[in-house]
mmCIF file of C-alpha atoms in Angstrom:
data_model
loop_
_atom_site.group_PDB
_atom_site.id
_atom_site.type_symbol
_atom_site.label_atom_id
_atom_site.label_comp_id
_atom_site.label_asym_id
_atom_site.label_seq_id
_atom_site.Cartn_x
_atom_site.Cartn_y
_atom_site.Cartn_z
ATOM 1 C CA UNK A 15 -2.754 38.385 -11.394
ATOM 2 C CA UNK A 16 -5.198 40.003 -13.091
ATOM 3 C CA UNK A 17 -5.750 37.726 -15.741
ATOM 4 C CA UNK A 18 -6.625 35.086 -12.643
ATOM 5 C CA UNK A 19 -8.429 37.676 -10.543
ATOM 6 C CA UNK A 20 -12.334 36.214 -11.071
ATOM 7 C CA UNK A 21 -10.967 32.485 -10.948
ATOM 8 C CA UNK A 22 -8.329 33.136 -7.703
ATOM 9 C CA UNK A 23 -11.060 35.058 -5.586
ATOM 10 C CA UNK A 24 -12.357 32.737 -2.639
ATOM 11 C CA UNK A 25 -9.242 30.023 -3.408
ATOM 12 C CA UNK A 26 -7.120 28.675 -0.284
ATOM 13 C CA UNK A 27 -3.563 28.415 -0.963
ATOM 14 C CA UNK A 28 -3.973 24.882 -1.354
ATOM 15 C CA UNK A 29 -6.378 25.444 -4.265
ATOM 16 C CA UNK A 30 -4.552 27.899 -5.709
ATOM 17 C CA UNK A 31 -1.584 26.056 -6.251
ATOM 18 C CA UNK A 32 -3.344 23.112 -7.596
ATOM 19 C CA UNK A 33 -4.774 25.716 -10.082
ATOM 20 C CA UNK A 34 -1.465 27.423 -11.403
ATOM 21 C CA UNK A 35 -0.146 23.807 -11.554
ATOM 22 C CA UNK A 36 -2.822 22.665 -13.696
ATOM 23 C CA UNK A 37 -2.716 25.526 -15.805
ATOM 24 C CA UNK A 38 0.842 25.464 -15.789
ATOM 25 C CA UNK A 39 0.937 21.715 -17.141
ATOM 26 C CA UNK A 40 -2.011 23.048 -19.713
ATOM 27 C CA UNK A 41 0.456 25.519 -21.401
ATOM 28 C CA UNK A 42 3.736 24.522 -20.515
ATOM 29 C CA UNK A 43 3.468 20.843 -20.602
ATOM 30 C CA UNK A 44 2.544 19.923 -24.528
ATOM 31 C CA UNK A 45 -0.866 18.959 -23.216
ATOM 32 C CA UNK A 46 -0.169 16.951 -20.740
ATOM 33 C CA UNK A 47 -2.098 17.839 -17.295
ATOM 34 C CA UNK A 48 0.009 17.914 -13.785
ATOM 35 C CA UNK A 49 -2.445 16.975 -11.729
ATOM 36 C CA UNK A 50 -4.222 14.130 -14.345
ATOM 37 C CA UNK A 51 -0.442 12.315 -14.281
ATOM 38 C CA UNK A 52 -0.553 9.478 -11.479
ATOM 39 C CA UNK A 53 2.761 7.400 -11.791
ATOM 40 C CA UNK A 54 1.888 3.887 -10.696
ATOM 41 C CA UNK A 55 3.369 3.509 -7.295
ATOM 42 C CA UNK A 56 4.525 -0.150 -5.618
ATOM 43 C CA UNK A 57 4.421 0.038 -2.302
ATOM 44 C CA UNK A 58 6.310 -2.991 0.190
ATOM 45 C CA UNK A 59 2.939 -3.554 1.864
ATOM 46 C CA UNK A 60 1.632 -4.325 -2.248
ATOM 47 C CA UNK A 61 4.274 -6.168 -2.494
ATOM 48 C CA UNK A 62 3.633 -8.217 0.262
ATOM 49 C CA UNK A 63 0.251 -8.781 -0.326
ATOM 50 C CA UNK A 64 1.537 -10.062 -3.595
ATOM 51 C CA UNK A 65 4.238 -12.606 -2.540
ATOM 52 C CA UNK A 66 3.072 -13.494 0.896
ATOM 53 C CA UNK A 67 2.012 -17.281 1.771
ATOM 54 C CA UNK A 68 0.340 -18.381 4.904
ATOM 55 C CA UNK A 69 3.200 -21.357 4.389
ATOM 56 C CA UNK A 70 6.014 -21.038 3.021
ATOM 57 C CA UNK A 71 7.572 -24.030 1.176
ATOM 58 C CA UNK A 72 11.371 -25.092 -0.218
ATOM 59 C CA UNK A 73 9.967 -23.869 -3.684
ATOM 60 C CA UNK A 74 9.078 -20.805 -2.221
ATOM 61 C CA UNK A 75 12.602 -19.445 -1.336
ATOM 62 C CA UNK A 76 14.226 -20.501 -3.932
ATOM 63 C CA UNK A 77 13.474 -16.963 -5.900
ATOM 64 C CA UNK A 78 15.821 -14.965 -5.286
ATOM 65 C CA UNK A 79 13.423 -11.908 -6.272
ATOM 66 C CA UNK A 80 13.993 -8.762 -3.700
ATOM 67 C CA UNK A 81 10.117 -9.400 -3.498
ATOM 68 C CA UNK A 82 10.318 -12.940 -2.598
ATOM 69 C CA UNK A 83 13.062 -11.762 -0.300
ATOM 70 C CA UNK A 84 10.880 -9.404 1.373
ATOM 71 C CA UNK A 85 8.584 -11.937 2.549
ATOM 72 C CA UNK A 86 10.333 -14.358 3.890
ATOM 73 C CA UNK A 87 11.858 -11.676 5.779
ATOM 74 C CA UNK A 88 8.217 -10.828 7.265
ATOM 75 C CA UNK A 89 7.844 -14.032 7.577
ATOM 76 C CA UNK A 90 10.297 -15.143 9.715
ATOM 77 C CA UNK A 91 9.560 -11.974 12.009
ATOM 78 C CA UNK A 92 6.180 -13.518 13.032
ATOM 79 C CA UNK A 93 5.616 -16.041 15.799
ATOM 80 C CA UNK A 94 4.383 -18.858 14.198
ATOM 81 C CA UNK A 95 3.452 -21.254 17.516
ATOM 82 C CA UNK A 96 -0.104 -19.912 17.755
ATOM 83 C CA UNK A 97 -2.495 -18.717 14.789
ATOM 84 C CA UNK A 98 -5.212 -16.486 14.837
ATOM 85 C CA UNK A 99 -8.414 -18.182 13.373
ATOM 86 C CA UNK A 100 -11.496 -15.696 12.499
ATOM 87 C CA UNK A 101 -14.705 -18.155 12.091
ATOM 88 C CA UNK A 102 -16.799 -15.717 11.795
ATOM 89 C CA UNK A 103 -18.369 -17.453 7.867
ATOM 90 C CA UNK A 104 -17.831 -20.690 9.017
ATOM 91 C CA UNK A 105 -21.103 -21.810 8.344
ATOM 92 C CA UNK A 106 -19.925 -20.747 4.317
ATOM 93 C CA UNK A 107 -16.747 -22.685 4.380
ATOM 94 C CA UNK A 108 -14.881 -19.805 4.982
ATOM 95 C CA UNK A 109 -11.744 -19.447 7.712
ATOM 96 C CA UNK A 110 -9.348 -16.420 8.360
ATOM 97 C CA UNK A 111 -5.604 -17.706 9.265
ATOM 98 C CA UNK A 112 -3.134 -15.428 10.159
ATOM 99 C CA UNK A 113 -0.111 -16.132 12.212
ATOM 100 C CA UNK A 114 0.311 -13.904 15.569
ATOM 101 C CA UNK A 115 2.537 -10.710 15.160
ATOM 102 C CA UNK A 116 5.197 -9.440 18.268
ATOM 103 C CA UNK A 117 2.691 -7.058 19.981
ATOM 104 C CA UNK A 118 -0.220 -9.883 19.971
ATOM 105 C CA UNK A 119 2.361 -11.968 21.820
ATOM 106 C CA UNK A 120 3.404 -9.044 24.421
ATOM 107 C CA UNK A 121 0.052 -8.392 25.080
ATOM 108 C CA UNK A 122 -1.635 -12.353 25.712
ATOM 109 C CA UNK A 123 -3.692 -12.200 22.375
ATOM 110 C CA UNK A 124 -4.376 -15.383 20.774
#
C-alpha cells in the first residue's frame, strides 16, 4: 500500500479496483491492458436486427442458421393482422412499418 498511497487517496472502491486491475494487466499481462480488452459481444437483439424482415418469404426459411431460426421465431410471435405505420417523413418518401407486438394488442393500440 504504500507504494499506491498518493495514487489510492480520494479513490472509491470502484476506482480502485479498476486501478489495481489496470496495473495488474500492465505487469502481469505481457502488455496487454485489462480494462483496454473489449471482446466483441453478439447480442440476440443484434442478431435480430441483422436477420429480421418486415416479410418473410419461402427463401427466407430455408436457412437453417440458429440466426435465421431466431427470427422466424420472433416473427411468428407477433400479430401480424394490423401494422403500425409512422408517417411522420411522408412528405420525404419515407414510412415506418412495424407489425403490432402482444401488449399493443392487450392494450387497443393500433
Amino acid at each position: 500500500m504504500r507504494y499506491y498511497g498518493a495514487d489510492l487517496l480520494g479513490l472509491n472502491a470502484y476506482e480502485r479496483h479498476k486501478k489495481f486491475m489496470d496495473d495488474y494487466g500492465r505487469y502481469y499481462g505481457k502488455g496487454n491492458s485489462v480494462e483496454g480488452q473489449k471482446l466483441p459481444v453478439k447480442t440476440d437483439q443484434d442478431t435480430l436486427r441483422e436477420s429480421y424482415r418486415f416479410i418473410r418469404t419461402e427463401e427466407d426459411d430455408l436457412d437453417a442458421s440458429w440466426e435465421q431460426r431466431l427470427a422466424k421465431r420472433y416473427y411468428d410471435k407477433l400479430f401480424k393482422e394490423y401494422c403500425i405505420a409512422d408517417m411522420t417523413h411522408y412528405k420525404y418518401g419515407k414510412i415506418g412499418l412495424r407489425w403490432r407486438a402482444e401488449k399493443e394488442v392487450i392494450s387497443g393500440k393500433g
